[in-house]
Short mmCIF file of C-alpha atoms in Angstrom, two decimals:
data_model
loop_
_atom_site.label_atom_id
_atom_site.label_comp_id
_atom_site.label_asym_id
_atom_site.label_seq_id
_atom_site.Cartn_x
_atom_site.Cartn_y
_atom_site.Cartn_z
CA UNK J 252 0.00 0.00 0.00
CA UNK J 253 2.85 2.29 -0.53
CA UNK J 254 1.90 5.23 -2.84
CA UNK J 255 4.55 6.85 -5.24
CA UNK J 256 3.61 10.64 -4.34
CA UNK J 257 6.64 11.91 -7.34
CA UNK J 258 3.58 11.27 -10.09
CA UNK J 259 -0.34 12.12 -10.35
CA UNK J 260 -2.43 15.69 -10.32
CA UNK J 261 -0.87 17.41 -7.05
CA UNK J 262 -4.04 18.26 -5.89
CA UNK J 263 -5.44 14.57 -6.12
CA UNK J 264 -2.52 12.92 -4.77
CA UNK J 265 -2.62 15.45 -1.94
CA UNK J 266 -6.40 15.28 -1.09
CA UNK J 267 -5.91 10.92 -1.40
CA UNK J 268 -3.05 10.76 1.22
CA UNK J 269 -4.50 13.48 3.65
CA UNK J 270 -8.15 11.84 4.03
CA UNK J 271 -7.19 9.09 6.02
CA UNK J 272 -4.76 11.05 8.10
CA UNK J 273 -7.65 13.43 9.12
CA UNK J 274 -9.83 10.29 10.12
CA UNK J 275 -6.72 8.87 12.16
CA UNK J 276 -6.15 12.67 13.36
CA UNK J 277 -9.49 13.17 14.57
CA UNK J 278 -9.87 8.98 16.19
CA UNK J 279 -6.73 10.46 18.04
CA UNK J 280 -8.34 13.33 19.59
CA UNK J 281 -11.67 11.57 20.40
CA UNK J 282 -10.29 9.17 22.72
CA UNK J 283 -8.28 12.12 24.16
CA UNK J 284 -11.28 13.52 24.29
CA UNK J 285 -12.99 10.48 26.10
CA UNK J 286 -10.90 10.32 28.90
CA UNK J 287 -11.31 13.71 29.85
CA UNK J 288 -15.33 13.15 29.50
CA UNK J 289 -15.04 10.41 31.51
CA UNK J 290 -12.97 11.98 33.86
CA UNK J 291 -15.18 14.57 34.16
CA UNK J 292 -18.44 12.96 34.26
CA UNK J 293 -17.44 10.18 36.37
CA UNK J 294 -14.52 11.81 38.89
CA UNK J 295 -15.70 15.35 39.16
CA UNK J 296 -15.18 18.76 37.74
CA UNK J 297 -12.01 19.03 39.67
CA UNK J 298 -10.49 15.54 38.45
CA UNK J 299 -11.40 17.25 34.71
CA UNK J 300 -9.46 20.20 35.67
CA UNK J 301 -6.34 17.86 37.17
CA UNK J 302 -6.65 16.25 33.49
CA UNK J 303 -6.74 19.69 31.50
CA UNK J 304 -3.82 21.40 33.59
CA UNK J 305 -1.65 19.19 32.28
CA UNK J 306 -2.47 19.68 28.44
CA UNK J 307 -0.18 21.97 27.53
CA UNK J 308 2.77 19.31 29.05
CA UNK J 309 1.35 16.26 27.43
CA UNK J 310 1.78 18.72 24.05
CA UNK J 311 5.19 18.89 25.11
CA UNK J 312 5.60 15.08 25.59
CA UNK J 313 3.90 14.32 22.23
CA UNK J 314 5.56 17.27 20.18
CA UNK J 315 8.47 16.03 21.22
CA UNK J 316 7.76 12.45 19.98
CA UNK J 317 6.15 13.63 16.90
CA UNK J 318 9.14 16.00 16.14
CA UNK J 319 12.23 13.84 16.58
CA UNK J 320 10.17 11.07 14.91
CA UNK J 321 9.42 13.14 11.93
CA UNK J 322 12.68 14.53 10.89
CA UNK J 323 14.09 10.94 11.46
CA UNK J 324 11.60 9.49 8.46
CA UNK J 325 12.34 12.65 6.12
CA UNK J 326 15.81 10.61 5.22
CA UNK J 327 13.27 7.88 4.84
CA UNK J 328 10.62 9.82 2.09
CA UNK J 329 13.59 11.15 0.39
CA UNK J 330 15.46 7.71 0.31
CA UNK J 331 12.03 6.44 -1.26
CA UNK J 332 11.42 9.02 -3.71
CA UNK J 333 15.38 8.53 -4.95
CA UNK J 334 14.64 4.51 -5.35
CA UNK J 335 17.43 4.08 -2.93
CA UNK J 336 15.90 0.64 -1.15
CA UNK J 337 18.93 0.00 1.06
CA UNK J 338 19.29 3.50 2.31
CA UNK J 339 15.25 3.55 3.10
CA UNK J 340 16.03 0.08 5.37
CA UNK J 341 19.61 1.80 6.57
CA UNK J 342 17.77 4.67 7.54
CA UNK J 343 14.64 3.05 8.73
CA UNK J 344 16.65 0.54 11.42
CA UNK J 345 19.16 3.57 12.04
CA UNK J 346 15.95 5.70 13.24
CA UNK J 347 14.61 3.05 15.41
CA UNK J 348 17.75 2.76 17.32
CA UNK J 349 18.09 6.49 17.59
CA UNK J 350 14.60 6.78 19.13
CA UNK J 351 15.24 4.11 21.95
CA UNK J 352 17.96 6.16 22.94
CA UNK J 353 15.85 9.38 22.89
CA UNK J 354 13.59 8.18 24.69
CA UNK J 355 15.88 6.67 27.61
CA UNK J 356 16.85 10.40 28.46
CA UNK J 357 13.52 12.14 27.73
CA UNK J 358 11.79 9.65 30.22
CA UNK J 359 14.10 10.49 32.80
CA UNK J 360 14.39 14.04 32.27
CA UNK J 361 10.06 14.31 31.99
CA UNK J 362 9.64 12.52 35.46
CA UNK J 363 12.33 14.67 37.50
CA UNK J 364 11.21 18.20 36.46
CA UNK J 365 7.07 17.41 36.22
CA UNK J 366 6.69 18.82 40.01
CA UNK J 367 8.17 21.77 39.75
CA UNK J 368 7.06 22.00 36.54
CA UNK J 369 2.92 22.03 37.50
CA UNK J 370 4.26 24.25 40.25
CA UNK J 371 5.82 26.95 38.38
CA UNK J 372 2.76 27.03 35.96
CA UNK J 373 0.61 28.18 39.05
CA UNK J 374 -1.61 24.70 39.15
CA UNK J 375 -4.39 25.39 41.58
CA UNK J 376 -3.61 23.47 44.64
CA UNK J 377 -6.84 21.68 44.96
CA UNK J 378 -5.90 19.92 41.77
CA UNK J 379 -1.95 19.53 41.81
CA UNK J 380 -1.71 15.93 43.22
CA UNK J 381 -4.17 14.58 40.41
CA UNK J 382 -2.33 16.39 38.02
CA UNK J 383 0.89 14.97 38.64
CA UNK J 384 -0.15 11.44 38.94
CA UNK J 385 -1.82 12.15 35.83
CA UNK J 386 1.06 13.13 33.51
CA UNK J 387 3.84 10.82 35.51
CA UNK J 388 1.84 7.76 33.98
CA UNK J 389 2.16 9.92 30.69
CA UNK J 390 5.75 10.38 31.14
CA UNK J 391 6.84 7.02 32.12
CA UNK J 392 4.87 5.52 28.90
CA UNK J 393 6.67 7.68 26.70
CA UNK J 394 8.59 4.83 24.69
CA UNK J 395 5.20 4.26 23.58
CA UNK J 396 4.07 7.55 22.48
CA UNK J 397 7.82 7.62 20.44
CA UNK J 398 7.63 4.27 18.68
CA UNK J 399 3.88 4.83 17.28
CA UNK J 400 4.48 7.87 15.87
CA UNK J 401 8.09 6.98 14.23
CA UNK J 402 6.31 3.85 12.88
CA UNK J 403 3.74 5.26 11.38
CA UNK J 404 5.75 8.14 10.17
CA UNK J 405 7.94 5.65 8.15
CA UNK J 406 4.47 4.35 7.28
CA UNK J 407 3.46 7.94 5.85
CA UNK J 408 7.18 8.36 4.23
CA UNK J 409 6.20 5.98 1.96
CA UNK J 410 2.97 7.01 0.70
CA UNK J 411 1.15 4.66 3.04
CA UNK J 412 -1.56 6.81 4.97
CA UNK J 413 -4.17 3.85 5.61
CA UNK J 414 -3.07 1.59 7.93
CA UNK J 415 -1.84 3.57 10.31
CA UNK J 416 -5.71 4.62 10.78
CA UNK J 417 -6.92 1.17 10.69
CA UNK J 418 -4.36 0.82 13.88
CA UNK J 419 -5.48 4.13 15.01
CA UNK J 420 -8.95 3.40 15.08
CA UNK J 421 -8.19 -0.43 17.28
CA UNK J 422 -6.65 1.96 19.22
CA UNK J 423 -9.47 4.32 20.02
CA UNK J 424 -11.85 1.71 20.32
CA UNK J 425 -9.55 -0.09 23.03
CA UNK J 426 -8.73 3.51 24.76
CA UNK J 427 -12.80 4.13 25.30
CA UNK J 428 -12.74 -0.01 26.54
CA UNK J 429 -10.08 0.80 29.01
CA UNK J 430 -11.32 4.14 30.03
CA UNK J 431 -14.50 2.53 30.61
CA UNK J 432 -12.93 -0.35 32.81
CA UNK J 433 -10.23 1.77 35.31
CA UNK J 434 -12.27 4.76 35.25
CA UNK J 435 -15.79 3.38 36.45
CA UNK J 436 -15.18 -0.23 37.17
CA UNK J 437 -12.00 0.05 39.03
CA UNK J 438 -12.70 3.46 39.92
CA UNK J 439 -8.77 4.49 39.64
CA UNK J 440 -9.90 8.31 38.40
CA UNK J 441 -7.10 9.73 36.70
CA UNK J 442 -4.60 7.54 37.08
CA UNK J 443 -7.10 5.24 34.97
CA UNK J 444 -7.85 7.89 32.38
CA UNK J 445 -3.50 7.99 31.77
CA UNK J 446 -3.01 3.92 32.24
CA UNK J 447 -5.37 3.75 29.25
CA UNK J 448 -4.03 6.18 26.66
CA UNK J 449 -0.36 4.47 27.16
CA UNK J 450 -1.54 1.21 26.58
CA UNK J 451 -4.26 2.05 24.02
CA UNK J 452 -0.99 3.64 21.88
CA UNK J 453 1.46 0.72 22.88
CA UNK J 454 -0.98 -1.42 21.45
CA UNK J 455 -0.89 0.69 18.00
CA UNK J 456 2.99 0.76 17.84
CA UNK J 457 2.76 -3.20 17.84
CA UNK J 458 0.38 -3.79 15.47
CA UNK J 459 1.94 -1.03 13.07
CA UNK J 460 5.53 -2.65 13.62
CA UNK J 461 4.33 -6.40 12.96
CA UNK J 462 2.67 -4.70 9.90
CA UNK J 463 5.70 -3.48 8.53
CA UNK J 464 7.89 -6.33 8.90
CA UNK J 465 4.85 -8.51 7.14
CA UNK J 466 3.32 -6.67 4.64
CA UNK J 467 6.03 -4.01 3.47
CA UNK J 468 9.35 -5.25 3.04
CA UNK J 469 10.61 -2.03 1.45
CA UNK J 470 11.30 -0.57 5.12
CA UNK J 471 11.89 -3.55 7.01
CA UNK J 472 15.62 -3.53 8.04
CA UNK J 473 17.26 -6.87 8.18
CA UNK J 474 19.71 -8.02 10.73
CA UNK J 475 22.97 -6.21 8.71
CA UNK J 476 21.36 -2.98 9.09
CA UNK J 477 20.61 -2.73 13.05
CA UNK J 478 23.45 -0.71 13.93
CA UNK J 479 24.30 3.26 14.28
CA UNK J 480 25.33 4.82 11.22
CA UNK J 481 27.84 7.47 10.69
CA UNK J 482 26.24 9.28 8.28
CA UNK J 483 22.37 8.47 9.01
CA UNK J 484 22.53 9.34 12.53
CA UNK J 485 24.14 12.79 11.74
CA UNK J 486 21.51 13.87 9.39
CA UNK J 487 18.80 12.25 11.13
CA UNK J 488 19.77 13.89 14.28
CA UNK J 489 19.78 17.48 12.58
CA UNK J 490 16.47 16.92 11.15
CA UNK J 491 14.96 15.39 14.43
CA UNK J 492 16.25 17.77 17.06
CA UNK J 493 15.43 20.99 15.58
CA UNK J 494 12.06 19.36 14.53
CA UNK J 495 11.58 18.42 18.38
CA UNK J 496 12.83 21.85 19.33
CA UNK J 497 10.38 23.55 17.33
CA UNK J 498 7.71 21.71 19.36
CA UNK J 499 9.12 21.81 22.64
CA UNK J 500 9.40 26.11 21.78
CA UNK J 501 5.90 26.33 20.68
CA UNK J 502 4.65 24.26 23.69
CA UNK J 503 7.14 26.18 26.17
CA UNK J 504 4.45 28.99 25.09
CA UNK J 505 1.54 27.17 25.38
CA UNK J 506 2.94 26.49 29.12
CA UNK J 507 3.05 30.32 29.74
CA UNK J 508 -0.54 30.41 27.93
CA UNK J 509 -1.58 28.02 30.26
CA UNK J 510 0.39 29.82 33.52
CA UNK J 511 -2.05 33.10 33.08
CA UNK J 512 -5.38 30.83 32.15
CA UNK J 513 -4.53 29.05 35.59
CA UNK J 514 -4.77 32.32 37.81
CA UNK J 515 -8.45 31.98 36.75
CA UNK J 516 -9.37 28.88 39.12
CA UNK J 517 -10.43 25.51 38.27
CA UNK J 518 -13.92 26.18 36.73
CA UNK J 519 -11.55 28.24 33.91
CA UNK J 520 -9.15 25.79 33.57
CA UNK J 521 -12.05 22.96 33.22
CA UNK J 522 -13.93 25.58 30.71
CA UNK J 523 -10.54 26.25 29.00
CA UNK J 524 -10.04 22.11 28.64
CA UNK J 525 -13.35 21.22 27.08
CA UNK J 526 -13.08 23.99 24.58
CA UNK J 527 -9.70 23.18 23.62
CA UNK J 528 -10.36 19.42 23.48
CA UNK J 529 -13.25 20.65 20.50
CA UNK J 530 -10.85 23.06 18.78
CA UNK J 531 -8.26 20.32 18.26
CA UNK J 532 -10.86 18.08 17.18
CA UNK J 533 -11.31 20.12 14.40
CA UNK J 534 -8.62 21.52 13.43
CA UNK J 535 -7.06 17.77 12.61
CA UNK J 536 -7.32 18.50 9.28
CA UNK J 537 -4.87 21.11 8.93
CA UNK J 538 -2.62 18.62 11.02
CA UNK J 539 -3.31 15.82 8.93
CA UNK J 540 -2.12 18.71 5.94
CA UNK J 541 0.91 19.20 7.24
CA UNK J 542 1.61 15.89 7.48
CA UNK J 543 0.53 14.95 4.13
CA UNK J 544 3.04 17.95 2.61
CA UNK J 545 6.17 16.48 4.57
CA UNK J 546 5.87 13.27 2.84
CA UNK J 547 4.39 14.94 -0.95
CA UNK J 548 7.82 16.86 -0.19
CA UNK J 549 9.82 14.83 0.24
CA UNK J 550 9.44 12.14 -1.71
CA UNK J 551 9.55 15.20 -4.59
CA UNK J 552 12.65 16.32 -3.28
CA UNK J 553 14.74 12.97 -3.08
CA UNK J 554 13.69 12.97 -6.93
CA UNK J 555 14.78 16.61 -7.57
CA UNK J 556 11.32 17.92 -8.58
CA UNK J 557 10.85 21.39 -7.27
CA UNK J 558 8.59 22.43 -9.85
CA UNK J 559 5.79 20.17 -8.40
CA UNK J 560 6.66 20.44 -4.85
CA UNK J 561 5.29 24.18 -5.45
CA UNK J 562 2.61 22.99 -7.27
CA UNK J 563 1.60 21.17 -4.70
CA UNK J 564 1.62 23.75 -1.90
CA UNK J 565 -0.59 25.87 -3.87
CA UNK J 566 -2.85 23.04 -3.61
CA UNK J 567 -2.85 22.32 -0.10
CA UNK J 568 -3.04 26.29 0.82
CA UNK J 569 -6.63 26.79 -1.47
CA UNK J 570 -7.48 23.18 0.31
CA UNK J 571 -6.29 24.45 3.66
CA UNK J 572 -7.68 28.15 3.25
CA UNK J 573 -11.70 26.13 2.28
CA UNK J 574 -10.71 23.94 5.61
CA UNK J 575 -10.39 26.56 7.98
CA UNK J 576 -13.62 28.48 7.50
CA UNK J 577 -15.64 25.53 7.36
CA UNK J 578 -13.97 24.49 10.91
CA UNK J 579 -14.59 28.04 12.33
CA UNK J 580 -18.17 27.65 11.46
CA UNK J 581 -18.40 24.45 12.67
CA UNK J 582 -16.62 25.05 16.01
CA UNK J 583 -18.97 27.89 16.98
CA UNK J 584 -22.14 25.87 16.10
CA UNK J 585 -20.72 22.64 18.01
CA UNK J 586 -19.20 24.63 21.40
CA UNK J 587 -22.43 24.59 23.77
CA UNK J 588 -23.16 21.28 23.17
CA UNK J 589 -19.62 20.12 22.97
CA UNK J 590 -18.54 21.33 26.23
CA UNK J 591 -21.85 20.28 27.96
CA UNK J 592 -20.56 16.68 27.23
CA UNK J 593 -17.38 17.22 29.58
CA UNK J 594 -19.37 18.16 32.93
CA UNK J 595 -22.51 16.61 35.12
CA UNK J 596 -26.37 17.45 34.67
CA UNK J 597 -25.87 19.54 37.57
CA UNK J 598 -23.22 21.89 36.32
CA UNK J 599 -24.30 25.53 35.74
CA UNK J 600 -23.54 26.20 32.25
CA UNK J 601 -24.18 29.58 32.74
CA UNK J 602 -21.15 30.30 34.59
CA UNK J 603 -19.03 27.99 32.63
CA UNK J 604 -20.14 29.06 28.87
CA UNK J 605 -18.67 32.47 29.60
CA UNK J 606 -14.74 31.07 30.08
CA UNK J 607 -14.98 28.76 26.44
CA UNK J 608 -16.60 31.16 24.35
CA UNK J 609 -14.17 34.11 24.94
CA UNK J 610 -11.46 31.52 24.05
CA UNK J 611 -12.98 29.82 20.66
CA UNK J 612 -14.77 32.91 19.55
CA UNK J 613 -11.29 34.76 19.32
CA UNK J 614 -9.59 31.52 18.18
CA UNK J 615 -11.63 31.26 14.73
CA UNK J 616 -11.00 34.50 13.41
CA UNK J 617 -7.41 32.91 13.19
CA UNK J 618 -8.02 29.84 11.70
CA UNK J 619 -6.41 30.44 8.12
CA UNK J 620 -3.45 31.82 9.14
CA UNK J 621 -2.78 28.22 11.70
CA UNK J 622 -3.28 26.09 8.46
CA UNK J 623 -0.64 28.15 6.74
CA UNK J 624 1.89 27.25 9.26
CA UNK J 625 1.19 23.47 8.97
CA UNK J 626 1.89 23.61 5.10
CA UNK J 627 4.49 26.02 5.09
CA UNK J 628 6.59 24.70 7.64
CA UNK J 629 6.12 20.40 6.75
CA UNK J 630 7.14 21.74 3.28
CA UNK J 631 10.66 22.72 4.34
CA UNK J 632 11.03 20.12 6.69
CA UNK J 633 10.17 17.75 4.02
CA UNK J 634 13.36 19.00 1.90
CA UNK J 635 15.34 18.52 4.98
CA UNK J 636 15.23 22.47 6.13
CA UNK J 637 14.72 22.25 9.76
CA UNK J 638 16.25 25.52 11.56
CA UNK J 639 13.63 28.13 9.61
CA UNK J 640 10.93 25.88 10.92
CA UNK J 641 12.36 25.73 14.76
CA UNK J 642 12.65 29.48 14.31
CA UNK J 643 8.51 29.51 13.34
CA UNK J 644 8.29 27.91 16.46
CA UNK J 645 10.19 30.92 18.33
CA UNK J 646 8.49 33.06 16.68
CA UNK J 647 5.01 32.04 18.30
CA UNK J 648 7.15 31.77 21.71
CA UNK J 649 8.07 35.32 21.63
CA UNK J 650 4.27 36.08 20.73
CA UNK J 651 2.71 34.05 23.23
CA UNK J 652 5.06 34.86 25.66
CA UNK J 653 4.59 39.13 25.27
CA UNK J 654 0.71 38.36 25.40
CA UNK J 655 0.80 36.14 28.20
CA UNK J 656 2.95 38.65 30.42
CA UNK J 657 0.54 41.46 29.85
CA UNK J 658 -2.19 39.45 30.72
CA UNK J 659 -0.71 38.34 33.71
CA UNK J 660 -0.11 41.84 34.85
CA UNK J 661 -3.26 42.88 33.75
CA UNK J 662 -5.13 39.62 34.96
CA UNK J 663 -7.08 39.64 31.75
CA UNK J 664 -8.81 36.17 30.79
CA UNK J 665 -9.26 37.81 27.01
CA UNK J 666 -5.90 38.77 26.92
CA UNK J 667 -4.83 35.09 28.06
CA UNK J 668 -7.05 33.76 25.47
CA UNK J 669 -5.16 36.07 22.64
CA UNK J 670 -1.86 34.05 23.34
CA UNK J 671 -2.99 31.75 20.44
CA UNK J 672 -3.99 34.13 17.57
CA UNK J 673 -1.65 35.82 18.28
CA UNK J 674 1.11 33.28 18.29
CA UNK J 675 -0.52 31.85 14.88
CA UNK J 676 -0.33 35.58 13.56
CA UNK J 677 3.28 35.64 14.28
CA UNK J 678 4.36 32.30 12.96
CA UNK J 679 2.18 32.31 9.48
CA UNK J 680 3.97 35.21 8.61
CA UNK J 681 7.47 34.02 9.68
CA UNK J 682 7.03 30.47 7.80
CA UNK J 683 5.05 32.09 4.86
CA UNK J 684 8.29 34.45 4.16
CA UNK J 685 10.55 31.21 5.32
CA UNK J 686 9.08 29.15 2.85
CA UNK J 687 9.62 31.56 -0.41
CA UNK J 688 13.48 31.71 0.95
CA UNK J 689 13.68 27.87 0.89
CA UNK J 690 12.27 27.46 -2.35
CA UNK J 691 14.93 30.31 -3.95
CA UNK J 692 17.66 28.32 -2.27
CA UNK J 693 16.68 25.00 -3.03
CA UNK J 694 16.13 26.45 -7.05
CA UNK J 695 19.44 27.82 -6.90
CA UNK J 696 21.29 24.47 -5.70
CA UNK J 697 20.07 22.62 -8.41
CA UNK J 698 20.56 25.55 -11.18
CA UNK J 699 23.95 25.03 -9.61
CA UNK J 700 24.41 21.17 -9.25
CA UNK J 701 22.51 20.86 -13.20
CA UNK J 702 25.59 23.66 -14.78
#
């Protein structure tokens, strides 16, 4: 089920790959989105809270896996669209071992600094202890969250979008399963709601790694190729780290988003959660976009086609640009009912309405310029440009950060809430103008290499 993304109508190939990655996308945030339902239904308002204080972390945890994972398969996509089959397996088995290793020192560096950590972010103290026993489970399944995504990024490298969902959705199905059995049954609370997601996704790396070594030989390594490479782990290390950097920078601001939106209380925080939980929900598309452009990319680039690796972000922008208003309608229609799901018949929605529609009511007016940065910034890091990316993800940083501080000051809950537009504003712009640099460079390198 590979898919040779070098050949096709751009806009066909695109809209092919990216369908099944918004389906996986949006599995992924449902059963995300079930544990905190069940948390709060089931636990308590407070418990929901514990659960949402830690969202901007677990972004950190899983940007982190997602970014080192992704700039280690961009060797992988290139490899592929060059029809070099031992450097795909070379690079594929070099990855793997990298990741282990990654993983070893991000597990141990997550679970010493996650106490201070919930501290410094100003966690309300009647939730602080759920919290952290919350995103410890999180932290210590890690190796999980890393080998899913790096497997079914290799997946993706190759064109192969659907059977990572098929995996995806076993995985959701088991998640709501387990949810449903430590949550209510053994009545474990949170603990229950994070013991679920880590084996829900352990589960998923499993099945897509017994896939791979089955049913697609052309990135299964053999036993000469499980060892560090020179070469591989050099280039896969300067795609991976500034691709995890970019993450951890954008989440680092998220964090300080999340600081000022604490000061609020709980019934903010647990307003703040459920309307968040429905604004990634639907925004998986432009997600699923960017991931779609970093293989189209770079399968295009390993073949030297620049020509129709702009053709094809013209494509997903107009795609992208039709996306985003349709989600911003959608999102404001969806919000009452949405976040009514998250809390108990006898919550006053009254008082809790307020919190979630000053946050999603400033968030839409920002949607196109968010699924800019997703096809802007995969692009690049699909040619194997990953500093002007990282530097997109400063760029919100800086934004979020300046916000958040005079919100702080001015304890202003709309001002907290305009960390994210704001932080979108800043980083379309930066990865739009990034993006027409990296095509002039990569044009001229080839004008070069062709003389």
């Amino acid at each position: 089920m590979e898919k040779d993304m070098t050949n096709g109508k751009p806009l066909a190939v695109i809209l092919k790959f990216t369908l099944p990655l918004v389906i996986g996308n949006i599995f992924q945030q449902l059963y995300n989105m079930v544990d905190t339902i069940i948390v709060g239904r089931f636990v308590g308002p407070d418990a929901l809270a514990a659960v949402g204080a830690t969202g901007t972390i677990m972004f950190l945890i899983v940007g982190f896996a997602q970014g080192i994972t992704s700039g280690f398969s961009v060797l992988v996509s290139q490899r592929y669209g060059a029809g070099d089959e031992e450097g795909v397996k070379r690079s594929v088995a070099n990855g793997i071992l990298l990741a282990l290793i990654c993983t070893a020192v991000l597990t141990a560096l997550f679970m010493l600094c996650m106490h201070p950590l919930l501290k410094l972010m100003h966690t309300p103290a009647n939730i602080l202890e759920d919290s952290y026993t919350y995103i410890m489970i999180i932290s210590r399944g890690l190796v999980t969250t890393i080998l899913y995504n790096l497997f079914s990024s290799y997946l993706r490298a190759v064109g192969n979008s659907q059977v990572p969902l098929m995996f995806l959705v076993f995985s959701a199905i088991l998640n709501v399963m387990l949810d449903l059995l430590f949550i209510i049954r053994f009545q474990m609370g949170v603990a229950g709601a994070g013991l679920a997601t880590i084996l829900s996704q352990g589960t998923s790396a499993v099945l897509c790694l017994l896939y791979i070594y089955m049913r697609v030989p052309a990135i299964a390594p053999k036993r000469k190729h499980w060892k560090l490479h020179g070469w591989e782990t050099r280039r896969q290390m300067a795609m991976g780290i500034p691709m995890s950097l970019q993450f951890a920078i954008t989440a680092s601001g998220t964090m300080i988003m999340q600081s000022a939106i604490n000061l609020f209380g709980s019934n903010a925080v647990a307003s703040y959660t459920a309307a968040c939980k429905l604004q990634s929900l639907v925004n998986q598309g432009m997600i699923a976009m960017g991931q779609t452009m970093a293989a189209y990319s770079g399968q295009n680039f390993g073949k030297g086609d620049i020509r129709r690796i702009k053709q094809g972000v013209k494509s997903a922008l107009c795609i992208s640009c039709i996306y985003s208003v349709a989600s911003a309608i959608l999102v404001c229609l969806l919000l009452r009912p949405a976040v009514r799901l998250f809390f108990t018949g006898n919550a006053d929605m009254n008082a809790i309405m307020p919190w979630a529609e000053t946050y999603i009511h400033m968030c839409v007016l920002f949607y196109i310029p968010l699924s800019t940065i997703f096809v802007f910034r995969n692009t690049m890091q699909g040619c194997g440009y990953g500093f002007l990316p990282m530097m997109g993800g400063v760029s919100e940083l800086l934004a979020r950060l300046t916000v958040a501080v005079i919100a702080m000051h001015a304890v202003s809950f709309p001002l907290s809430c305009f960390c994210d537009p704001a932080a979108w504003a800043a980083a379309a712009i930066f990865t739009g103008i990034s993006y027409l640099f990296v095509m002039r460079d990569i044009e001229k390198k080839y004008r070069i290499k062709s003389v």
